[in-house]
Each structure stands twice: as C-alpha cells, then as structure tokens.
CSV table of C-alpha atoms in Angstrom, one decimal:
chain,number,residue,atom,x,y,z
A,1,MET,CA,-77.7,23.0,300.3
A,2,THR,CA,-80.8,25.0,300.9
A,3,ASN,CA,-83.8,25.4,298.3
A,4,GLU,CA,-82.5,28.6,296.9
A,5,GLU,CA,-79.0,27.2,296.4
A,6,ILE,CA,-80.3,24.2,294.7
A,7,LYS,CA,-82.4,26.5,292.5
A,8,GLY,CA,-79.4,28.4,291.4
A,9,GLU,CA,-77.4,25.4,290.6
A,10,THR,CA,-80.4,23.9,288.7
A,11,ALA,CA,-80.7,27.1,286.5
A,12,LYS,CA,-76.9,27.0,285.7
A,13,TYR,CA,-76.6,23.4,284.7
A,14,LEU,CA,-80.0,21.9,283.6
A,15,MET,CA,-82.0,22.6,280.5
A,16,ALA,CA,-84.9,24.7,281.2
A,17,THR,CA,-87.6,22.3,280.0
A,18,TYR,CA,-89.5,22.4,283.4
A,19,ALA,CA,-91.3,25.4,285.1
A,20,ARG,CA,-90.0,24.1,288.5
A,21,VAL,CA,-91.5,24.9,291.8
A,22,PRO,CA,-88.5,26.4,293.8
A,23,LEU,CA,-88.5,23.6,296.2
A,24,ALA,CA,-86.0,20.6,296.5
A,25,PHE,CA,-87.3,17.7,298.3
A,26,VAL,CA,-84.6,15.7,300.0
A,27,LYS,CA,-86.5,13.2,302.1
A,28,GLY,CA,-89.8,11.2,302.2
A,29,ARG,CA,-91.5,8.9,304.5
A,30,GLY,CA,-94.9,7.6,303.9
A,31,VAL,CA,-97.1,10.5,302.6
A,32,THR,CA,-94.7,13.2,304.2
A,33,LEU,CA,-92.0,15.0,302.0
A,34,THR,CA,-89.2,17.2,303.6
A,35,ASP,CA,-87.6,19.9,301.6
A,36,ALA,CA,-84.0,21.2,301.8
A,37,ASP,CA,-84.9,23.8,304.3
A,38,GLY,CA,-86.5,21.3,306.6
A,39,ARG,CA,-90.1,22.0,306.1
A,40,GLU,CA,-92.5,19.1,305.9
A,41,TYR,CA,-95.4,18.7,303.3
A,42,LEU,CA,-98.2,16.1,303.0
A,43,ASP,CA,-97.9,14.7,299.5
A,44,PHE,CA,-101.2,14.5,297.7
A,45,LEU,CA,-99.5,14.3,294.2
A,46,ALA,CA,-97.2,11.4,294.6
A,47,GLY,CA,-94.8,12.4,292.0
A,48,LEU,CA,-97.6,12.6,289.3
A,49,ALA,CA,-99.2,9.4,290.5
A,50,VAL,CA,-96.0,7.5,290.6
A,51,CYS,CA,-95.2,6.8,294.3
A,52,CYS,CA,-98.2,4.5,294.8
A,53,LEU,CA,-96.7,3.1,298.1
A,54,GLY,CA,-95.6,6.5,299.2
A,55,HIS,CA,-92.1,7.4,300.1
A,56,SER,CA,-89.5,4.8,301.5
A,57,HIS,CA,-91.8,2.1,301.9
A,58,PRO,CA,-90.1,-0.6,303.7
A,59,ALA,CA,-91.0,-3.4,301.3
A,60,LEU,CA,-89.9,-1.4,298.3
A,61,VAL,CA,-86.8,-0.2,299.9
A,62,SER,CA,-85.8,-3.8,301.1
A,63,ALA,CA,-86.2,-5.1,297.6
A,64,ILE,CA,-84.3,-2.4,296.0
A,65,GLN,CA,-81.6,-2.7,298.5
A,66,GLN,CA,-81.3,-6.6,298.2
A,67,GLN,CA,-81.3,-6.5,294.5
A,68,ALA,CA,-78.6,-3.6,294.3
A,69,GLY,CA,-76.5,-5.8,296.3
A,70,GLU,CA,-76.8,-8.7,293.9
A,71,LEU,CA,-77.2,-7.5,290.2
A,72,LEU,CA,-78.4,-4.3,288.7
A,73,HIS,CA,-78.3,-4.8,284.9
A,74,THR,CA,-77.2,-7.2,282.2
A,75,SER,CA,-79.3,-6.0,279.3
A,76,ASN,CA,-82.1,-8.1,277.4
A,77,LEU,CA,-79.5,-10.1,275.6
A,78,TYR,CA,-79.9,-12.6,278.4
A,79,LEU,CA,-82.6,-14.2,280.5
A,80,ALA,CA,-83.7,-12.2,283.6
A,81,SER,CA,-85.6,-14.1,286.3
A,82,ASN,CA,-87.1,-10.9,288.0
A,83,GLN,CA,-88.4,-9.8,284.5
A,84,THR,CA,-90.0,-13.1,283.9
A,85,LYS,CA,-91.6,-13.3,287.4
A,86,LEU,CA,-93.0,-9.7,286.9
A,87,ALA,CA,-94.5,-10.5,283.6
A,88,ARG,CA,-96.2,-13.7,285.2
A,89,TYR,CA,-97.6,-11.4,287.8
A,90,LEU,CA,-99.0,-9.0,285.2
A,91,ALA,CA,-100.6,-12.0,283.4
A,92,ASP,CA,-102.2,-13.2,286.5
A,93,ILE,CA,-103.8,-9.9,287.3
A,94,SER,CA,-104.7,-8.5,284.0
A,95,PHE,CA,-106.2,-9.6,280.7
A,96,GLY,CA,-102.8,-9.9,279.1
A,97,ASP,CA,-100.7,-13.0,278.4
A,98,LYS,CA,-97.3,-11.4,277.6
A,99,SER,CA,-95.5,-8.2,278.5
A,100,PHE,CA,-92.6,-6.1,277.0
A,101,PHE,CA,-90.8,-3.8,279.5
A,102,CYS,CA,-89.4,-0.4,278.8
A,103,ASN,CA,-88.7,2.7,281.1
A,104,SER,CA,-91.5,5.1,280.8
A,105,GLY,CA,-95.1,5.7,279.9
A,106,ALA,CA,-94.2,7.4,276.6
A,107,GLU,CA,-92.1,4.4,275.7
A,108,ALA,CA,-94.9,2.0,276.7
A,109,ASN,CA,-97.4,3.9,274.3
A,110,GLU,CA,-94.7,4.0,271.5
A,111,GLY,CA,-94.3,0.2,272.0
A,112,ALA,CA,-98.1,-0.2,271.9
A,113,ILE,CA,-98.5,1.8,268.7
A,114,LYS,CA,-95.6,-0.2,267.1
A,115,LEU,CA,-97.2,-3.4,268.3
A,116,ALA,CA,-100.6,-2.6,266.8
A,117,ARG,CA,-99.1,-1.6,263.4
A,118,ARG,CA,-96.9,-4.5,263.1
A,119,TYR,CA,-100.0,-6.6,264.0
A,120,GLN,CA,-101.9,-5.2,261.3
A,121,GLU,CA,-99.2,-6.0,258.7
A,122,LYS,CA,-97.7,-9.2,259.9
A,123,ILE,CA,-100.5,-11.0,261.3
A,124,MET,CA,-103.5,-9.6,259.6
A,125,GLY,CA,-101.8,-8.9,256.2
A,126,LYS,CA,-103.2,-5.4,256.0
A,127,PRO,CA,-100.3,-3.1,255.9
A,128,GLU,CA,-102.4,-0.3,254.8
A,129,LYS,CA,-104.3,-0.2,258.2
A,130,LYS,CA,-101.5,1.8,260.1
A,131,PHE,CA,-103.4,4.8,261.1
A,132,VAL,CA,-104.0,5.4,264.9
A,133,LEU,CA,-107.2,7.1,266.1
A,134,SER,CA,-106.9,9.0,269.3
A,135,PHE,CA,-108.9,11.7,271.2
A,136,THR,CA,-108.9,15.3,271.8
A,137,ASN,CA,-107.6,16.4,275.1
A,138,SER,CA,-105.5,13.1,275.5
A,139,PHE,CA,-102.0,12.8,276.5
A,140,HIS,CA,-99.9,9.8,275.7
A,141,GLY,CA,-96.3,11.1,275.9
A,142,ARG,CA,-93.5,13.2,274.7
A,143,THR,CA,-91.8,11.1,272.1
A,144,LEU,CA,-92.6,12.3,268.5
A,145,ALA,CA,-95.0,9.4,267.9
A,146,THR,CA,-96.8,9.8,271.1
A,147,LEU,CA,-97.0,13.5,270.7
A,148,ALA,CA,-98.7,12.9,267.3
A,149,ALA,CA,-101.3,10.7,269.3
A,150,THR,CA,-101.7,13.4,272.0
A,151,GLY,CA,-104.8,15.6,271.3
A,152,GLN,CA,-103.5,18.7,272.9
A,153,THR,CA,-101.9,21.1,270.4
A,154,LYS,CA,-100.0,23.1,273.0
A,155,TYR,CA,-97.6,20.0,273.4
A,156,HIS,CA,-97.0,20.0,269.6
A,157,ASP,CA,-95.5,23.5,269.4
A,158,GLY,CA,-92.1,23.7,268.1
A,159,PHE,CA,-91.8,20.1,267.1
A,160,SER,CA,-93.2,19.8,263.5
A,161,PRO,CA,-93.4,18.0,261.4
A,162,LEU,CA,-95.0,15.2,263.7
A,163,PRO,CA,-95.2,11.6,262.2
A,164,GLN,CA,-98.0,11.1,260.0
A,165,GLY,CA,-100.9,8.4,260.5
A,166,PHE,CA,-102.7,10.0,263.6
A,167,VAL,CA,-106.3,11.1,263.6
A,168,GLN,CA,-108.1,12.7,266.7
A,169,VAL,CA,-111.7,12.9,267.3
A,170,PRO,CA,-113.7,14.2,270.5
A,171,PHE,CA,-113.6,12.0,273.6
A,172,ASN,CA,-116.8,10.2,274.6
A,173,ASP,CA,-118.2,10.8,271.1
A,174,ILE,CA,-119.0,7.3,269.5
A,175,ALA,CA,-120.5,9.0,266.5
A,176,ALA,CA,-117.3,10.7,265.8
A,177,VAL,CA,-115.5,7.4,266.2
A,178,GLU,CA,-117.8,5.7,263.6
A,179,GLU,CA,-117.5,8.6,261.2
A,180,ALA,CA,-113.7,8.7,261.3
A,181,ILE,CA,-113.4,5.1,260.6
A,182,GLY,CA,-116.0,5.1,258.0
A,183,THR,CA,-114.1,7.9,256.1
A,184,ASN,CA,-110.6,6.6,256.7
A,185,PRO,CA,-110.3,2.8,256.2
A,186,ALA,CA,-106.5,3.0,257.1
A,187,ILE,CA,-107.3,3.3,260.7
A,188,GLY,CA,-106.0,0.2,262.4
A,189,ALA,CA,-105.8,0.9,266.0
A,190,ILE,CA,-107.5,3.1,268.7
A,191,ILE,CA,-105.7,4.3,271.7
A,192,ALA,CA,-107.8,5.6,274.6
A,193,GLU,CA,-107.2,6.6,278.3
A,194,PRO,CA,-110.1,5.2,280.4
A,195,ILE,CA,-109.8,8.5,282.3
A,196,GLN,CA,-108.1,11.4,280.7
A,197,ALA,CA,-105.8,12.3,283.7
A,198,GLU,CA,-103.6,15.1,282.4
A,199,GLY,CA,-106.3,16.5,280.3
A,200,GLY,CA,-108.5,17.2,283.3
A,201,VAL,CA,-109.4,13.9,284.8
A,202,ILE,CA,-112.1,13.3,282.4
A,203,PRO,CA,-113.5,9.7,282.7
A,204,ALA,CA,-114.8,7.8,279.7
A,205,SER,CA,-118.8,7.6,279.8
A,206,LYS,CA,-120.3,4.4,280.8
A,207,GLU,CA,-121.0,3.5,277.2
A,208,PHE,CA,-117.8,4.7,275.7
A,209,LEU,CA,-115.2,2.0,276.2
A,210,PRO,CA,-117.7,-0.9,275.6
A,211,ALA,CA,-118.7,0.8,272.4
A,212,LEU,CA,-115.0,1.2,271.4
A,213,ARG,CA,-114.6,-2.5,272.0
A,214,GLU,CA,-117.5,-3.4,269.7
A,215,ILE,CA,-116.3,-1.2,267.0
A,216,ALA,CA,-112.8,-2.6,267.1
A,217,ASP,CA,-114.0,-6.1,267.0
A,218,ARG,CA,-116.3,-5.4,264.1
A,219,GLU,CA,-113.7,-3.5,262.0
A,220,SER,CA,-110.6,-5.6,263.0
A,221,ILE,CA,-109.0,-2.6,264.8
A,222,VAL,CA,-106.6,-3.1,267.6
A,223,LEU,CA,-107.8,-1.4,270.9
A,224,ILE,CA,-105.1,0.0,273.1
A,225,PHE,CA,-105.8,1.5,276.6
A,226,ASP,CA,-103.3,3.8,277.9
A,227,GLU,CA,-103.2,3.0,281.6
A,228,VAL,CA,-99.9,4.6,282.4
A,229,GLN,CA,-101.7,6.9,285.1
A,230,THR,CA,-104.9,4.9,285.7
A,231,GLY,CA,-103.2,1.6,286.2
A,232,MET,CA,-101.9,0.0,289.3
A,233,GLY,CA,-104.5,0.5,291.8
A,234,ARG,CA,-104.9,4.3,291.1
A,235,THR,CA,-108.6,4.2,290.4
A,236,GLY,CA,-109.5,1.5,293.3
A,237,LYS,CA,-109.0,-1.5,290.9
A,238,PHE,CA,-105.7,-2.9,289.6
A,239,PHE,CA,-106.6,-1.4,286.2
A,240,ALA,CA,-109.2,1.2,285.2
A,241,TYR,CA,-110.6,-1.0,282.3
A,242,GLU,CA,-112.2,-3.2,285.1
A,243,HIS,CA,-114.7,-0.3,286.0
A,244,TRP,CA,-116.1,-0.7,282.4
A,245,ASN,CA,-115.8,-4.4,282.3
A,246,THR,CA,-114.0,-4.0,279.0
A,247,LYS,CA,-110.7,-5.4,278.0
A,248,PRO,CA,-108.3,-4.1,275.5
A,249,ASP,CA,-106.1,-5.9,273.1
A,250,ILE,CA,-102.9,-4.0,274.3
A,251,MET,CA,-102.4,-1.9,277.4
A,252,SER,CA,-99.6,0.4,278.4
A,253,LEU,CA,-98.5,0.8,282.0
A,254,ALA,CA,-95.8,2.8,283.9
A,255,LYS,CA,-95.9,5.4,286.7
A,256,GLY,CA,-97.0,3.3,289.7
A,257,LEU,CA,-95.7,0.1,288.3
A,258,GLY,CA,-92.4,0.5,289.9
A,259,GLY,CA,-93.5,2.7,292.9
A,260,GLY,CA,-90.9,5.4,291.9
A,261,VAL,CA,-88.3,3.3,289.9
A,262,PRO,CA,-88.5,4.0,286.3
A,263,ILE,CA,-90.1,1.2,284.4
A,264,GLY,CA,-93.0,0.7,281.8
A,265,ALA,CA,-94.8,-2.2,280.3
A,266,VAL,CA,-96.7,-3.1,277.1
A,267,VAL,CA,-99.1,-5.8,278.1
A,268,ALA,CA,-101.1,-7.8,275.3
A,269,SER,CA,-103.0,-11.0,274.8
A,270,ASP,CA,-101.1,-13.7,272.8
A,271,LYS,CA,-102.8,-13.1,269.6
A,272,PHE,CA,-101.4,-9.4,269.5
A,273,ALA,CA,-98.1,-10.1,271.3
A,274,ALA,CA,-97.2,-12.5,268.5
A,275,ALA,CA,-96.6,-9.6,266.0
A,276,PHE,CA,-93.3,-8.9,267.9
A,277,GLU,CA,-90.4,-11.2,267.2
A,278,PRO,CA,-86.6,-11.0,267.8
A,279,GLY,CA,-85.3,-7.8,266.6
A,280,SER,CA,-88.6,-6.1,266.1
A,281,HIS,CA,-88.5,-3.9,269.2
A,282,ALA,CA,-86.1,-3.6,272.1
A,283,SER,CA,-85.1,-1.6,275.2
A,284,THR,CA,-81.6,-1.7,276.7
A,285,PHE,CA,-82.7,-1.0,280.3
A,286,GLY,CA,-86.3,-2.2,280.0
A,287,GLY,CA,-87.4,-4.3,282.8
A,288,ASN,CA,-83.9,-4.9,284.2
A,289,HIS,CA,-83.0,-6.8,287.4
A,290,LEU,CA,-83.6,-3.7,289.6
A,291,SER,CA,-86.6,-2.1,288.1
A,292,SER,CA,-88.4,-5.6,287.9
A,293,ALA,CA,-87.5,-6.3,291.5
A,294,ALA,CA,-89.2,-3.0,292.5
A,295,ALA,CA,-92.4,-3.8,290.4
A,296,ILE,CA,-92.7,-7.2,291.9
A,297,ALA,CA,-92.3,-5.7,295.5
A,298,VAL,CA,-95.1,-3.2,294.6
A,299,ILE,CA,-97.4,-5.9,293.4
A,300,LYS,CA,-96.8,-8.1,296.4
A,301,THR,CA,-97.5,-5.3,298.9
A,302,PHE,CA,-100.7,-4.6,297.0
A,303,PHE,CA,-101.9,-8.0,297.9
A,304,ASN,CA,-100.3,-8.4,301.4
A,305,ASP,CA,-101.6,-5.1,302.6
A,306,GLN,CA,-104.8,-4.8,300.6
A,307,VAL,CA,-103.7,-1.6,299.3
A,308,ILE,CA,-106.0,-1.4,296.3
A,309,GLU,CA,-109.1,-2.0,298.6
A,310,ARG,CA,-108.0,0.7,300.8
A,311,ALA,CA,-107.4,3.1,297.9
A,312,ALA,CA,-111.0,2.5,296.8
A,313,ALA,CA,-112.5,3.2,300.1
A,314,THR,CA,-110.1,6.1,300.7
A,315,GLY,CA,-111.1,7.7,297.3
A,316,LYS,CA,-114.8,7.4,298.2
A,317,TYR,CA,-114.1,9.1,301.5
A,318,ILE,CA,-112.4,12.0,299.7
A,319,PHE,CA,-115.1,12.3,297.2
A,320,GLU,CA,-117.8,12.5,299.9
A,321,LYS,CA,-115.9,14.9,301.8
A,322,ILE,CA,-115.4,17.3,298.8
A,323,GLN,CA,-119.0,17.2,297.9
A,324,ALA,CA,-119.9,18.2,301.5
A,325,LEU,CA,-117.7,21.3,301.3
A,326,LYS,CA,-120.3,22.9,299.0
A,327,SER,CA,-118.0,25.5,298.0
A,328,PRO,CA,-119.3,27.7,295.2
A,329,ARG,CA,-115.8,27.6,293.8
A,330,ILE,CA,-116.2,23.8,293.0
A,331,LYS,CA,-118.2,23.2,289.9
A,332,GLU,CA,-117.7,19.3,289.5
A,333,ILE,CA,-115.7,16.4,291.0
A,334,ARG,CA,-114.6,13.9,288.6
A,335,GLY,CA,-112.5,10.7,288.6
A,336,LYS,CA,-112.3,7.3,290.3
A,337,GLY,CA,-110.5,6.0,293.4
A,338,LEU,CA,-107.6,8.2,294.2
A,339,LEU,CA,-107.5,9.9,290.8
A,340,ILE,CA,-109.6,12.9,291.8
A,341,GLY,CA,-110.1,16.0,289.7
A,342,ILE,CA,-111.9,19.2,291.2
A,343,VAL,CA,-113.3,21.5,288.5
A,344,LEU,CA,-113.1,25.1,289.9
A,345,ASP,CA,-114.6,28.3,288.4
A,346,ALA,CA,-111.2,29.9,288.1
A,347,PRO,CA,-107.7,28.9,287.2
A,348,ALA,CA,-106.2,26.1,289.3
A,349,GLY,CA,-102.8,27.4,289.6
A,350,PRO,CA,-103.1,29.8,292.3
A,351,TYR,CA,-104.9,27.3,294.6
A,352,VAL,CA,-102.2,24.8,293.9
A,353,THR,CA,-99.6,27.4,295.1
A,354,ARG,CA,-101.7,28.2,298.2
A,355,MET,CA,-102.1,24.7,299.1
A,356,ARG,CA,-98.2,24.2,298.9
A,357,GLU,CA,-97.7,27.3,301.0
A,358,ASN,CA,-99.9,25.7,303.5
A,359,GLY,CA,-98.0,22.4,303.5
A,360,ILE,CA,-100.0,20.3,301.0
A,361,ILE,CA,-98.8,19.3,297.7
A,362,ILE,CA,-101.5,18.9,295.1
A,363,GLY,CA,-101.4,19.3,291.3
A,364,SER,CA,-103.5,20.7,288.3
A,365,ALA,CA,-104.8,19.1,285.2
A,366,GLY,CA,-105.9,21.5,282.5
A,367,GLU,CA,-106.6,25.2,283.1
A,368,ASN,CA,-109.1,24.9,286.1
A,369,VAL,CA,-108.9,21.5,287.5
A,370,LEU,CA,-107.0,20.5,290.8
A,371,ARG,CA,-105.6,17.1,290.5
A,372,ILE,CA,-105.3,14.9,293.7
A,373,THR,CA,-103.3,11.8,293.4
A,374,PRO,CA,-101.9,10.8,296.8
A,375,PRO,CA,-100.1,7.5,297.6
A,376,LEU,CA,-102.5,4.8,297.8
A,377,ILE,CA,-101.5,4.2,301.4
A,378,VAL,CA,-102.6,7.7,302.5
A,379,SER,CA,-104.7,7.7,305.8
A,380,ARG,CA,-108.0,9.3,306.6
A,381,PRO,CA,-106.6,11.8,309.1
A,382,GLN,CA,-104.0,12.9,306.4
A,383,CYS,CA,-107.0,13.2,303.9
A,384,ASP,CA,-108.8,15.3,306.6
A,385,GLN,CA,-105.7,17.6,307.0
A,386,MET,CA,-105.8,18.1,303.2
A,387,LEU,CA,-109.5,18.7,303.0
A,388,ASP,CA,-109.7,21.1,305.9
A,389,THR,CA,-106.7,23.2,304.2
A,390,LEU,CA,-108.5,23.0,300.8
A,391,ASP,CA,-111.8,24.3,302.5
A,392,LYS,CA,-110.2,27.2,304.0
A,393,ILE,CA,-108.2,28.1,300.8
A,394,LEU,CA,-111.4,27.9,298.6
A,395,ALA,CA,-113.4,30.0,301.3
A,396,SER,CA,-110.7,32.9,301.4
C-alpha cells in the first residue's frame, strides 16, 4: 500500500484523535526511516523520544525475537524472572529500591500519584494530605488524573469534570510553591518534570529542584519526578535528576525504557514503596516477559556501547552547532543532552513541515519551539545533515 492508500484506510477505520502527517513509515534501520512510497528520512524525533537505540537495533531485535519464541505473557499473578531482573537493574542505576511496571507514561504517573496518596494515608496516617501540586505548562498524560495534573488547559477541553485534588503554580517559582503549600495544608505530593519537554523543552532552574526537595522534606510531602521523557539517557545521564544532584521519592519512567516496546515504571525508595501492598494497584500487561526483556536489552546496550556518554557528547555538539548558526529566527536554545528545544520567533509547525519535506523528521513543543530528540545512537555526520538542512530552511 502507498502512503495515500494507508491514509484513506486510516480515515475510514480509526478514530480521529490524531492530526496525522500523511506518511506511513514501513521500515527503520538505525536513524533512517522509510515510508510506504520508498522515500527515506533521517529521524530526529525517535517516536517522541522513545526509540533511544534507533530502529531495528540488533541487540533489541535479538532480545525480542528470543523472548517471543519462549514466552510472551503470563500476567502478574505469577513470578516473572525478566521483570525481577529489570527491577534490579533500575535499583542499581537509580535512587530507587523497588519498581512497579505498567505500559505507558500516563500509567506510570497515575501509579506514582496513587502511591503518594496511599503513602500519606497508610504510612503517615494523614489521609487529609491528598492534594497534588503540579506546574503550569506541564504534561503528565491523558488519563483523567494525569490530565488534572497537567498544567495546560488545552488538554482539558471536553473532559470535565476532572478529578479534584490538583493545584498548579508557575514552574521555576519557589515563592509560588511556598505560598500554595502555606495556604493549602492538604498538599501531600509534588510532581515535576526536570525538563518540561512537551511544554516547550523548559529546564528547571539550577535552584528549583533542590528547593523542591528541601520543601518536601520540611513539610512531609512526597516528591515525584516525571522522567517519562527525560529518563533513560535522553539528557546525557541515565536520569535527568542527576544534573541537579537531587533525588525524588518516586519517579515515573516510560518512553525510552523499552526502546519502542510499550513499558512504563514507577520507581520508589523502600520507604514509599511500602505503601503498596497486594491488591492496592495492578496492571495486567505491565512488565510482562516480552517488554521486560526489551528493557533489559536497552539497559545492557547502554552500558556495553557507552550510549549515554555518546548522547551527552552528541548533544553538546548539536548545541554548539546551533549556536553557531546565528540565525535571527533562533531566539533561544534549551534542554540537555539530546532533548533540545529551539525557540523561534515564529510558529514552529511550518518549519517542521519543511524539514520533513527535505527528508528530516523533527517535532515541535509548544507554539514556537522546534523539538529535536534523535535516537541516542545518532552520528555526527547525521547531525551535520540535519543542521545543514535546518540552516537552509531558517535562512529561506
């Protein structure tokens, strides 16, 4: 089938929840995608920061093939050795001690919120502390609870009434956090993205996350970091919180964790993980044999191939090259590692389209921000090709 034929079938049989680009990718290798008409593109979006090892990475393909030939799924009624092994890996590389596995970032954030609320009631004996403080311009998912936590009203349209118990204040504004907590003693958790990715690639200030940690400790508030997009090497470290030298109590993961296979995780220290007990939370598919095998392969490859170190160096290279462009269209460059936002003086959408027409896939975040999130294995010649194309398009 051609792109046009697939477009027609899509309109006929799928709900219109996406403003889809009329391209159907049918093959991927490394950083290259091929569409149904046979045209190739360099992928600098990586499936919205999901395909951290690119497309059809041999280690990931091998792990999936081997596991698919042995056992796909048995449910969480039973022990699963891959799931246990993955949880041990996450404990070794993060602040956390224990993990709960699910299928997506929204589910991971939902689980993190549930864990924080249950901790306040069952461990701390403070059932009144159930409110969650989040931030304007944030994005935490599409379930009703994570929509309520998301600080962008455009995502709320048509879904009222949203669950109660959520408060938003401006990002990077510690005074606003202090005021909200002072006037609402029911706040029992704070959820924050170290970098507001979907909201425009806006990093937390140098002081912000450490200040949240101090406030949370002082007020007995649970601190949650949403690392769905920033985690798994995307910022040049395993987890973005490492840049601020500030550990959360609970962390949500997804996107790059499975390298393209759906899996999410709630990671917590023992103190907070203890709030979950049999029956308090569950997921039928979460962390099944296949998805856990994929995530293990991702982490092993990170170590074996020094993927994160390469991502940090490549991100620095792209930042420096963009700064050297000196285009009057570029107002600011934001982000860390290979999570890069280029703030323009005009809407970003037309430039995303023109880049795609020239064989480069990038994205947008907010009205006027180009979002660049390539696979962590991207090469410098591929970066140069993207940058040369961007320079020509911005200059035209």
